[in-house]
Coordinates of C-alpha atoms and ligand atoms in Angstrom, one line a residue:
M1 CA -33.8 8.6 4.4
T2 CA -30.6 9.2 2.7
F3 CA -27.4 10.2 4.5
S4 CA -23.7 9.3 4.1
V5 CA -20.9 8.2 6.6
H6 CA -17.3 9.3 5.7
G7 CA -14.4 7.1 6.2
L8 CA -11.0 6.1 4.5
A9 CA -11.0 5.2 0.9
V10 CA -9.0 1.8 0.8
S11 CA -10.0 0.0 -2.3
R12 CA -11.2 1.8 -5.4
G13 CA -14.4 1.5 -7.3
V14 CA -18.2 1.6 -6.5
A15 CA -20.3 -1.1 -5.2
I16 CA -24.0 -0.9 -4.8
G17 CA -25.8 -3.6 -2.9
R18 CA -27.7 -4.3 0.4
A19 CA -26.2 -4.2 3.5
V20 CA -25.3 -7.2 5.5
I21 CA -24.4 -6.4 9.0
V22 CA -22.0 -8.7 10.4
A23 CA -22.1 -8.9 14.6
S24 CA -19.0 -8.7 16.3
S25 CA -18.9 -11.7 18.5
R26 CA -16.2 -13.1 21.1
V27 CA -16.5 -16.4 19.4
D28 CA -15.1 -16.9 15.9
V29 CA -17.8 -17.2 13.4
A30 CA -17.6 -18.8 10.1
H31 CA -19.7 -16.6 7.4
Y32 CA -20.7 -18.8 4.3
F33 CA -23.5 -19.4 2.1
V34 CA -25.1 -22.8 2.1
Q35 CA -26.7 -24.8 -1.0
P36 CA -30.5 -24.7 -1.1
D37 CA -30.4 -28.5 -0.4
Q38 CA -28.4 -27.8 2.9
I39 CA -30.9 -25.3 4.6
D40 CA -32.7 -28.0 6.4
A41 CA -29.6 -29.5 7.7
E42 CA -28.5 -26.0 8.7
I43 CA -31.6 -25.3 10.6
Q44 CA -31.4 -28.5 12.3
R45 CA -28.0 -27.8 13.3
L46 CA -29.2 -24.7 14.9
R47 CA -31.9 -26.6 16.8
R48 CA -29.6 -29.1 18.2
A49 CA -27.3 -26.4 19.6
R50 CA -30.4 -24.6 21.2
D51 CA -31.7 -27.9 22.6
L52 CA -28.1 -28.9 24.0
V53 CA -27.8 -25.4 25.6
S54 CA -31.4 -25.9 27.2
E55 CA -30.7 -29.3 28.5
D56 CA -27.5 -28.0 30.0
I57 CA -29.4 -25.0 31.7
A58 CA -32.2 -27.6 32.8
R59 CA -29.5 -29.7 34.6
V60 CA -28.0 -26.7 36.3
Q61 CA -31.5 -25.8 37.5
Q62 CA -31.9 -29.5 38.7
G63 CA -28.8 -29.2 40.5
L64 CA -29.9 -26.2 42.2
H65 CA -32.9 -27.7 43.2
D66 CA -31.1 -30.8 44.6
L67 CA -29.1 -28.4 46.7
G68 CA -32.0 -26.9 48.6
P69 CA -35.6 -25.1 48.1
A70 CA -36.1 -23.1 44.9
D71 CA -36.0 -19.7 46.9
A72 CA -32.5 -20.5 48.2
H73 CA -30.9 -19.2 45.0
P74 CA -33.6 -16.8 43.6
E75 CA -31.2 -14.8 41.5
L76 CA -29.7 -17.5 40.0
T77 CA -32.9 -19.4 39.2
A78 CA -34.5 -16.2 37.5
L79 CA -31.5 -15.8 35.4
L80 CA -31.6 -19.3 34.3
D81 CA -35.3 -18.9 33.5
V82 CA -34.5 -15.8 31.6
H83 CA -31.9 -17.7 29.5
L84 CA -34.3 -20.7 28.9
M85 CA -37.1 -18.1 27.9
L86 CA -34.6 -16.4 25.2
L87 CA -33.7 -19.5 23.9
Q88 CA -37.3 -20.4 23.0
D89 CA -37.9 -16.9 21.8
E90 CA -39.7 -16.7 18.5
Q91 CA -38.1 -13.6 17.4
L92 CA -34.8 -15.3 17.9
T93 CA -35.7 -18.5 16.2
N94 CA -37.8 -17.3 13.2
G95 CA -35.3 -14.5 12.5
V96 CA -32.6 -16.9 12.6
K97 CA -34.8 -19.4 10.1
H98 CA -35.4 -16.2 8.0
W99 CA -31.7 -15.5 7.5
I100 CA -30.8 -19.2 6.6
T101 CA -33.8 -19.7 4.2
E102 CA -34.0 -16.2 2.5
R103 CA -30.2 -15.4 2.3
R104 CA -28.9 -19.0 2.9
Y105 CA -26.4 -17.9 5.4
N106 CA -24.9 -20.8 7.6
A107 CA -26.3 -21.0 10.9
E108 CA -23.9 -19.2 12.9
W109 CA -23.8 -16.3 10.8
A110 CA -27.8 -16.2 10.8
L111 CA -27.5 -16.3 14.5
T112 CA -25.2 -13.4 15.1
T113 CA -27.5 -11.6 12.3
Q114 CA -30.3 -12.1 14.2
L115 CA -28.5 -11.2 17.8
E116 CA -27.8 -7.9 16.0
V117 CA -31.3 -7.0 15.0
I118 CA -32.7 -8.0 18.4
A119 CA -30.0 -6.5 20.3
R120 CA -30.6 -3.3 18.7
Q121 CA -34.3 -3.4 19.8
F122 CA -33.1 -3.8 23.2
D123 CA -30.9 -1.0 23.0
E124 CA -33.8 1.3 22.3
M125 CA -35.7 0.0 25.3
E126 CA -36.6 2.6 28.0
D127 CA -36.9 0.0 30.8
P128 CA -33.4 -0.3 32.2
Y129 CA -34.2 -4.0 33.4
L130 CA -35.0 -4.9 29.7
R131 CA -32.2 -3.2 28.3
E132 CA -30.0 -5.2 30.5
R133 CA -31.4 -8.2 29.1
K134 CA -29.3 -7.8 26.0
A135 CA -26.2 -9.2 27.8
D136 CA -28.0 -12.4 28.7
L137 CA -29.3 -13.0 24.9
E138 CA -25.5 -12.4 23.9
Q139 CA -24.7 -14.9 26.4
V140 CA -27.1 -17.7 25.3
V141 CA -26.3 -16.9 21.7
E142 CA -22.5 -17.1 22.3
R143 CA -23.1 -20.8 24.1
M144 CA -24.9 -21.9 21.2
L145 CA -22.0 -20.9 19.0
R146 CA -19.7 -22.6 21.3
V147 CA -21.8 -25.7 21.0
M148 CA -21.9 -25.6 17.1
R149 CA -18.4 -24.9 17.0
G150 CA -17.3 -27.6 19.2
G151 CA -19.4 -30.4 17.9
D152 CA -20.3 -30.3 14.1
T153 CA -18.3 -29.6 11.1
P154 CA -20.0 -27.1 9.1
V155 CA -22.0 -27.8 6.0
G156 CA -20.1 -26.9 3.0
L157 CA -17.0 -24.8 2.5
P158 CA -16.5 -21.2 4.0
G159 CA -16.4 -18.6 1.3
Q160 CA -16.6 -20.6 -1.9
A161 CA -17.5 -18.4 -5.0
D162 CA -20.8 -19.2 -6.5
A163 CA -23.2 -16.6 -7.4
S164 CA -25.9 -19.1 -7.5
R165 CA -25.6 -19.5 -3.7
Q166 CA -26.1 -15.9 -3.1
G167 CA -29.0 -15.0 -1.0
G168 CA -31.9 -12.9 -2.0
A169 CA -31.7 -14.2 -5.8
D170 CA -29.7 -11.6 -7.7
E171 CA -29.4 -8.6 -5.4
P172 CA -25.8 -7.7 -4.7
L173 CA -24.7 -7.7 -0.9
V174 CA -22.1 -5.7 0.6
L175 CA -20.7 -6.3 4.1
I176 CA -20.9 -3.6 6.7
A177 CA -19.2 -4.6 10.1
H178 CA -17.5 -3.0 13.2
D179 CA -14.3 -4.6 12.6
L180 CA -13.2 -7.6 10.4
S181 CA -10.0 -9.5 11.2
P182 CA -7.8 -10.2 8.4
A183 CA -8.8 -14.2 8.8
D184 CA -12.4 -12.7 8.4
M185 CA -11.4 -10.9 5.0
L186 CA -9.9 -14.1 3.9
Q187 CA -12.9 -16.0 4.5
F188 CA -14.9 -13.6 2.5
K189 CA -12.5 -13.4 -0.2
Q190 CA -14.0 -16.0 -2.4
S191 CA -17.4 -14.8 -1.7
V192 CA -20.1 -13.0 -3.5
F193 CA -19.9 -9.6 -1.5
A194 CA -19.7 -6.4 -3.8
G195 CA -18.0 -4.2 -1.2
F196 CA -16.9 -3.6 2.4
V197 CA -17.5 -1.0 5.0
T198 CA -16.0 -1.1 8.6
D199 CA -16.2 1.2 11.5
V200 CA -12.5 0.9 12.4
G201 CA -9.1 0.1 10.5
G202 CA -6.4 2.5 8.9
K203 CA -5.3 2.6 5.4
T204 CA -2.7 0.1 5.7
S205 CA -4.4 -2.0 8.3
H206 CA -4.2 -5.5 7.0
T207 CA -8.0 -5.7 6.9
A208 CA -7.7 -2.9 4.3
I209 CA -5.0 -4.8 2.4
V210 CA -7.0 -7.7 1.9
A211 CA -9.8 -5.6 1.0
R212 CA -7.5 -4.2 -1.6
S213 CA -6.3 -7.7 -2.8
M214 CA -9.9 -8.6 -3.4
D215 CA -10.2 -5.7 -5.8
I216 CA -13.5 -4.7 -4.5
P217 CA -14.6 -1.3 -3.1
A218 CA -14.1 -0.8 0.6
V219 CA -14.3 1.8 3.1
V220 CA -12.6 1.6 6.6
G221 CA -12.5 3.9 9.8
A222 CA -16.1 4.8 9.2
R223 CA -16.6 5.1 12.8
S224 CA -20.2 4.3 13.5
A225 CA -21.4 2.8 10.3
S226 CA -22.3 -0.5 11.4
H227 CA -24.6 1.2 14.1
L228 CA -26.1 3.7 11.5
I229 CA -26.8 1.3 8.8
N230 CA -29.5 -1.5 9.0
Q231 CA -29.7 -4.9 7.8
D232 CA -30.8 -4.9 4.3
D233 CA -30.6 -1.3 3.8
W234 CA -29.5 0.0 0.1
V235 CA -26.0 1.2 0.2
V236 CA -23.5 2.7 -2.1
I237 CA -19.8 2.3 -1.5
D238 CA -17.6 4.7 -3.2
G239 CA -14.0 3.2 -2.6
D240 CA -12.5 6.3 -4.2
A241 CA -13.8 9.0 -2.4
G242 CA -14.2 6.8 1.2
V243 CA -18.0 7.8 1.1
V244 CA -20.8 5.3 2.0
V245 CA -24.2 6.4 0.9
V246 CA -27.3 4.9 2.6
D247 CA -30.6 4.6 1.1
P248 CA -29.4 6.4 -2.1
S249 CA -32.1 8.4 -4.0
P250 CA -32.8 7.6 -7.6
I251 CA -30.3 10.4 -8.9
V252 CA -27.7 9.5 -6.9
L253 CA -28.2 5.7 -7.7
A254 CA -28.0 6.7 -11.4
E255 CA -25.0 9.0 -10.9
Y256 CA -23.1 6.1 -9.0
G257 CA -24.3 3.6 -11.5
F258 CA -22.3 5.8 -14.2
K259 CA -19.3 5.9 -12.2
Q260 CA -19.3 2.2 -11.8
R261 CA -19.6 1.7 -15.6
Q262 CA -16.8 3.9 -16.2
G263 CA -14.7 2.0 -13.9
E264 CA -15.5 -1.4 -15.9
I265 CA -14.5 0.5 -19.3
E266 CA -11.2 1.6 -17.6
R267 CA -10.2 -1.8 -16.4
E268 CA -11.1 -3.5 -19.8
R269 CA -8.8 -0.7 -21.3
L270 CA -6.2 -1.6 -18.9
S271 CA -6.3 -5.1 -19.5
R272 CA -4.9 -4.8 -23.0
L273 CA -1.5 -4.0 -21.3
K274 CA -1.1 -7.5 -19.6
N275 CA 1.4 -8.7 -22.0
T276 CA 3.2 -5.4 -22.9
P277 CA 6.7 -5.4 -21.3
A278 CA 7.0 -2.9 -18.3
V279 CA 9.6 -0.8 -19.8
T280 CA 10.4 2.8 -19.5
L281 CA 10.6 5.2 -22.1
D282 CA 14.6 5.3 -21.7
G283 CA 14.4 1.6 -22.0
Q284 CA 14.7 0.4 -18.3
T285 CA 12.8 -3.0 -17.5
I286 CA 10.9 -2.8 -14.4
E287 CA 10.0 -6.1 -12.4
L288 CA 6.3 -6.2 -11.5
L289 CA 5.5 -8.8 -9.0
A290 CA 2.4 -9.6 -6.9
N291 CA 1.5 -9.9 -3.4
I292 CA -0.7 -13.0 -2.4
E293 CA -2.2 -14.1 0.6
Q294 CA -3.0 -17.8 -0.4
P295 CA -1.8 -20.2 -3.2
S296 CA -5.0 -19.6 -5.1
D297 CA -4.0 -15.9 -5.7
A298 CA -1.6 -17.0 -8.3
V299 CA -4.4 -17.1 -10.8
A300 CA -4.9 -13.3 -10.3
A301 CA -1.1 -12.8 -10.2
L302 CA -0.7 -14.4 -13.6
K303 CA -4.0 -12.8 -15.2
A304 CA -2.4 -9.5 -14.2
G305 CA 0.6 -10.2 -16.1
A306 CA 2.9 -10.3 -12.8
V307 CA 6.5 -11.9 -13.6
G308 CA 6.7 -13.5 -10.1
V309 CA 5.3 -13.2 -6.7
G310 CA 7.2 -10.8 -4.6
L311 CA 5.2 -11.5 -1.2
F312 CA 3.4 -14.3 -0.2
R313 CA 1.9 -13.6 3.3
S314 CA 2.4 -17.0 4.6
E315 CA 0.6 -16.1 7.8
F316 CA -2.7 -16.2 6.3
L317 CA -2.2 -20.1 6.3
F318 CA -2.1 -19.8 10.1
M319 CA -5.2 -17.5 10.8
G320 CA -8.7 -18.6 11.9
R321 CA -7.9 -22.1 12.9
N322 CA -8.6 -22.2 16.5
G323 CA -5.0 -22.3 17.4
R324 CA -4.5 -25.6 15.1
L325 CA -1.3 -24.5 13.2
P326 CA -0.5 -26.0 9.8
D327 CA 2.2 -28.9 10.1
E328 CA 5.0 -29.1 7.8
Q329 CA 3.2 -31.3 5.4
E330 CA 0.2 -28.9 5.1
Q331 CA 2.3 -26.0 4.6
Y332 CA 4.6 -27.6 2.0
L333 CA 1.5 -28.5 0.1
A334 CA 0.4 -24.9 0.2
Y335 CA 3.5 -23.5 -0.7
R336 CA 3.9 -25.8 -3.6
A337 CA 0.7 -25.2 -4.8
A338 CA 1.9 -21.6 -4.9
V339 CA 4.9 -22.3 -6.8
E340 CA 3.1 -24.4 -9.4
G341 CA 0.4 -21.9 -9.9
M342 CA 3.1 -19.5 -10.8
Q343 CA 4.4 -21.9 -13.6
G344 CA 7.9 -21.2 -13.3
L345 CA 7.8 -17.6 -12.1
P346 CA 9.7 -17.0 -8.9
V347 CA 7.7 -17.0 -5.7
T348 CA 9.0 -15.1 -2.6
I349 CA 7.6 -16.8 0.5
R350 CA 7.7 -14.6 3.7
T351 CA 8.2 -16.4 6.9
V352 CA 5.0 -16.0 9.1
D353 CA 3.9 -12.3 10.4
V354 CA 1.5 -12.8 13.0
G355 CA 0.7 -10.5 16.0
A356 CA 0.0 -7.1 15.9
D357 CA -3.5 -6.4 13.8
K358 CA -3.0 -9.9 12.5
P359 CA -3.9 -12.3 15.7
L360 CA -4.2 -16.0 14.7
D361 CA -7.7 -16.2 16.0
R362 CA -9.9 -13.4 17.6
N363 CA -9.9 -15.8 20.6
T364 CA -6.1 -15.9 20.8
A365 CA -5.9 -12.0 20.6
R366 CA -3.9 -10.6 23.5
S367 CA -5.8 -9.6 26.4
E368 CA -3.3 -7.3 27.8
D369 CA -4.8 -4.3 26.4
H370 CA -2.2 -1.9 28.0
L371 CA 0.5 -3.7 25.7
N372 CA 1.2 -2.6 21.9
P373 CA 1.1 -5.6 19.9
A374 CA 3.0 -3.9 17.1
L375 CA 6.0 -3.3 19.4
G376 CA 5.4 -7.0 20.7
L377 CA 6.2 -10.6 19.9
R378 CA 5.4 -10.3 16.2
A379 CA 6.9 -12.0 12.8
I380 CA 10.1 -13.1 13.2
R381 CA 10.4 -12.4 16.8
W382 CA 7.4 -14.9 17.0
S383 CA 9.2 -17.2 14.8
L384 CA 12.5 -17.4 16.9
A385 CA 10.5 -17.5 20.1
D386 CA 9.5 -21.3 18.8
P387 CA 12.3 -22.5 16.9
A388 CA 10.7 -25.9 16.4
M389 CA 7.5 -24.4 14.9
F390 CA 9.8 -22.0 12.8
L391 CA 12.0 -24.9 11.6
E392 CA 8.9 -26.7 10.2
Q393 CA 8.1 -23.7 8.1
L394 CA 11.5 -23.2 7.0
R395 CA 11.4 -27.0 6.0
A396 CA 8.2 -26.5 4.3
I397 CA 9.4 -23.6 2.1
L398 CA 12.7 -25.3 1.2
R399 CA 10.9 -28.2 0.3
A400 CA 8.5 -26.4 -2.1
S401 CA 11.6 -24.9 -3.9
A402 CA 12.0 -28.4 -5.7
H403 CA 9.0 -27.7 -7.6
G404 CA 10.1 -24.0 -9.0
P405 CA 12.1 -20.9 -8.1
V406 CA 11.4 -19.7 -4.7
N407 CA 12.9 -17.0 -2.4
L408 CA 12.6 -17.0 1.4
L409 CA 11.8 -13.5 2.9
I410 CA 12.3 -12.8 6.6
P411 CA 10.3 -9.9 8.1
M412 CA 10.7 -7.3 11.0
L413 CA 14.4 -8.0 11.6
A414 CA 16.2 -5.2 13.3
H415 CA 19.1 -6.9 15.5
A416 CA 22.2 -8.7 14.2
T417 CA 21.3 -11.5 16.8
E418 CA 18.1 -12.1 14.9
I419 CA 19.7 -12.5 11.5
R420 CA 22.4 -14.7 13.1
Q421 CA 19.6 -17.0 14.7
T422 CA 17.6 -16.8 11.6
L423 CA 20.2 -17.9 9.1
A424 CA 21.3 -20.5 11.5
L425 CA 18.0 -21.8 11.5
V426 CA 17.8 -21.9 7.7
Q427 CA 20.9 -23.6 7.4
K428 CA 19.9 -26.3 10.2
A429 CA 16.4 -26.6 8.1
R430 CA 18.4 -27.4 4.8
D431 CA 20.7 -29.9 6.9
Q432 CA 17.7 -31.7 8.1
L433 CA 16.2 -32.1 4.8
D434 CA 19.5 -33.3 3.4
A435 CA 19.8 -35.8 6.2
A436 CA 16.4 -36.9 5.3
C437 CA 17.1 -37.2 1.7
Q438 CA 14.3 -34.8 1.1
P439 CA 14.9 -32.6 -2.3
H440 CA 14.9 -28.9 -2.2
G441 CA 16.1 -26.3 -4.2
A442 CA 18.5 -23.3 -4.2
V443 CA 16.7 -20.7 -2.4
K444 CA 17.8 -17.0 -1.9
V445 CA 17.3 -15.5 1.4
G446 CA 16.0 -11.8 1.8
A447 CA 15.4 -9.5 4.5
M448 CA 12.5 -6.9 5.0
I449 CA 13.5 -3.6 5.6
E450 CA 10.5 -2.4 7.7
I451 CA 11.9 -1.1 10.8
P452 CA 14.1 2.2 10.9
A453 CA 16.7 0.4 12.8
A454 CA 17.1 -2.0 9.8
A455 CA 16.8 0.9 7.3
L456 CA 19.6 2.7 8.9
T457 CA 21.9 -0.3 9.2
V458 CA 21.4 -1.6 5.5
P459 CA 25.0 -2.4 5.1
M460 CA 24.8 -5.1 7.8
F461 CA 21.6 -6.7 6.0
L462 CA 23.6 -6.5 2.6
R463 CA 26.4 -8.7 4.0
H464 CA 23.9 -11.1 5.1
F465 CA 21.1 -11.6 2.8
D466 CA 20.8 -11.9 -1.0
F467 CA 18.1 -9.5 -1.7
L468 CA 16.0 -6.9 0.2
S469 CA 12.4 -6.1 0.2
I470 CA 11.2 -2.8 1.8
G471 CA 8.1 -3.2 3.8
T472 CA 6.7 0.4 3.7
N473 CA 3.6 -0.2 5.6
D474 CA 5.4 -1.0 8.8
L475 CA 8.2 1.5 7.9
I476 CA 6.0 4.5 8.0
Q477 CA 4.3 3.1 11.0
Y478 CA 7.5 2.9 13.1
T479 CA 9.2 5.8 11.7
L480 CA 6.3 8.4 12.5
A481 CA 4.9 6.3 15.4
I482 CA 1.8 6.1 14.0
D483 CA -0.5 2.8 14.4
R484 CA -1.2 1.9 10.9
A485 CA -4.6 0.3 12.0
D486 CA -5.9 3.3 13.9
E487 CA -8.0 5.7 12.1
A488 CA -7.9 8.3 14.6
V489 CA -4.3 9.2 13.6
S490 CA -4.6 8.0 10.0
H491 CA -4.2 11.7 8.7
L492 CA -0.6 11.3 10.1
Y493 CA 0.3 8.1 8.4
D494 CA 2.1 9.9 5.6
P495 CA 4.1 7.9 3.0
V496 CA 5.9 11.0 1.8
H497 CA 7.1 12.3 5.0
P498 CA 10.7 13.3 4.4
A499 CA 12.1 11.0 6.9
V500 CA 10.3 8.0 5.2
L501 CA 11.3 8.9 1.9
Q502 CA 15.0 9.5 2.9
L503 CA 14.9 5.8 4.5
V504 CA 13.4 4.2 1.5
A505 CA 15.8 6.1 -1.0
A506 CA 18.8 5.3 1.1
T507 CA 18.0 1.6 1.2
I508 CA 17.3 1.2 -2.7
A509 CA 20.6 3.3 -3.3
Q510 CA 22.8 1.2 -1.1
G511 CA 21.3 -2.2 -2.6
R512 CA 21.7 -1.1 -6.0
A513 CA 25.2 -0.1 -5.3
Q514 CA 26.1 -3.6 -4.0
G515 CA 24.4 -5.0 -7.1
K516 CA 21.6 -6.6 -4.8
S517 CA 17.8 -6.5 -5.7
V518 CA 15.9 -4.3 -3.7
S519 CA 12.1 -4.4 -3.9
V520 CA 9.1 -2.4 -2.4
C521 CA 6.5 -4.6 -1.2
G522 CA 4.4 -2.5 0.9
E523 CA 1.3 -0.5 -0.4
M524 CA 3.4 2.1 -1.6
A525 CA 4.4 0.0 -4.5
G526 CA 1.1 -0.2 -5.6
D527 CA 0.2 3.4 -5.4
V528 CA 0.5 5.1 -8.9
A529 CA 1.0 8.3 -7.3
M530 CA 4.3 7.0 -5.8
T531 CA 5.6 5.2 -9.1
R532 CA 7.4 7.9 -10.7
L533 CA 9.0 8.9 -7.3
L534 CA 10.2 5.4 -6.7
L535 CA 11.5 5.0 -10.2
G536 CA 13.3 8.2 -9.9
M537 CA 14.9 6.8 -6.6
G538 CA 16.4 4.0 -8.6
L539 CA 13.7 1.2 -7.6
R540 CA 13.4 -1.5 -10.2
S541 CA 11.3 -4.0 -8.6
F542 CA 7.9 -3.4 -7.5
S543 CA 5.5 -5.8 -5.7
M544 CA 1.8 -5.1 -5.3
H545 CA -1.8 -6.5 -5.3
P546 CA -2.5 -8.0 -8.8
S547 CA -5.4 -5.6 -9.0
Q548 CA -2.8 -2.7 -9.1
I549 CA -0.3 -4.0 -11.6
L550 CA -1.8 -2.5 -14.8
Q551 CA -2.3 0.7 -13.6
V552 CA 1.3 1.0 -12.3
K553 CA 2.5 -0.6 -15.6
Q554 CA 0.5 2.2 -17.5
Q555 CA 2.5 4.8 -15.3
I556 CA 5.8 3.0 -16.0
L557 CA 5.4 2.9 -19.7
R558 CA 5.2 6.8 -19.7
S559 CA 8.1 7.4 -17.6
D560 CA 11.8 8.4 -18.2
T561 CA 13.8 7.3 -15.2
A562 CA 16.8 9.6 -16.3
K563 CA 14.5 12.6 -16.0
L564 CA 13.0 11.2 -12.8
E565 CA 16.1 10.8 -11.2
T566 CA 16.8 14.7 -10.8
W567 CA 13.3 15.5 -9.7
A568 CA 13.5 12.7 -7.2
Q569 CA 16.6 14.4 -5.7
R570 CA 14.3 17.5 -5.4
V571 CA 11.8 15.8 -3.9
L572 CA 13.8 14.2 -1.2
A573 CA 15.2 17.6 -0.2
A574 CA 11.9 19.2 0.0
E575 CA 10.3 20.1 3.4
D576 CA 6.8 19.2 1.9
P577 CA 7.4 16.5 -0.7
A578 CA 3.6 16.1 -1.5
S579 CA 3.5 19.4 -3.0
L580 CA 6.1 18.5 -5.7
L581 CA 4.4 15.3 -6.3
R582 CA 1.2 16.8 -7.4
D583 CA 3.1 18.5 -9.9
Ligands
LIG601 C1 5.0 -3.9 5.1 O1 5.0 -3.7 6.1 O2 4.9 -3.1 4.0 C2 4.6 -5.2 4.5 C3 4.5 -5.5 3.0 O3 4.2 -6.2 5.2 P1 2.9 -6.3 5.9 O4 1.9 -5.4 5.4 O5 2.2 -7.9 5.7 O6 2.9 -5.7 7.7
LIG602 MG1 5.1 -5.5 7.4

């Protein structure tokens, strides 16, 4: 039966494919496809994990037996029996084998997928005793996952792109999940999924941002999509309208197929602008930079004609590593790869910004649910709390600058003391490299303006920094007191609220007056509906996902900044700026 689910449109385009429901688990689970010749090894890995967990339970049973008669611990004995039975359950083992052989999921992914399938059956059971066995099943699966994570190294690398590895021959797959952490998303980045849907998340949640950077259709905040949609259902994701159509009729499918082709034609047309300089009708040259999450994204940045990287979110190197952070050398190699990948164009590397909706691992997400991580130990606060770790990152970035132009960008600054401490540590990192005779280039240091307190004290920032970059995602969140990751208040997350626009405009104007570069690197920069307004405010440097660059460039080529300046002043003074933007 056809039905649709509505959410927030976060990444444009149409995807049509079979649903892959990713189960949420408390254990971090790798999701990747295995090669056909790895299938047996994968099944063996699973058997080994199952046997180890069974042996462990048997040992506990033996221990209980040694302690006294079997009926001394009747409940525990019965529970262990249930666990052993579940481990041997054919529906679990056969189902997991199916996902590995037919879809080529890695063992952990297959296990959590089958868990999801069986858990739904448990949910539908009348008998409360049987319904409660779901928790037991989750426990044994979790134990197997832990065994697999602890011992073996996974077969194959996570998320490598290779269409031949896609399960189910050539049927496209779309991913449906309750939630995906930014680290999960990164893992899927090179994968074969044609689109994403999540139950939770706001327009500028980091999950949405990574989806956009992958340039594939995505809908977030679709509430109960992961419950309503079943494994293998046919699904259409309309990333422009924020709609997910499940089990579409042939007519609906044909309509979306047409829309998909239109999108491809439009992309093809835009690609011709790649080498056209971004110059407005009145001759103003506009800098179009790329936002990247990993060094390999440099390829997409160059392909889109970016003249540099305006934001390398370095935290993605730190995520999904089970607490084992990259050391200086590993970071240096990654930054160097990005610098070399950009072939002489500048790369702005932002120091790590974890916390808020970017936990390092699901396991290290903070347990203090009553605290708001967006207001907690995040970004520069996290770095300054561990100066040794921060110095490692600073040295790694400075060393990468020996291989090409690098700018250093600091997130979430608000206080003069933070500025002083940060700059002192940057100097210390330079001194340490000099003392060790390690080469490093001249690196400009910039600050992100993403807290209203910073936007209201721009002169202080201009005194200490070479350039500014406005992080509108957080600036909107903190100005309007709207959690950017919370779909329940996403209708109030308003990029054109007069307060936001005034902070952005004033930051740009003050930077320009001092002759310092000011860029916008939040999602606002890649939104074509905002291009004219930002130009009118005097912005000359935009940093966005590579996939957005050509559309924004097209808008720039049609704009006259002299005319836009007067219009922008009217928008800034308006009570309802959105109504003027629609004109
Ligand atoms: C921003 O806040 O606008 C920004 C670019 O940083 P992030 O989205 O990574 O928080
Ligand atoms: Mg930010």
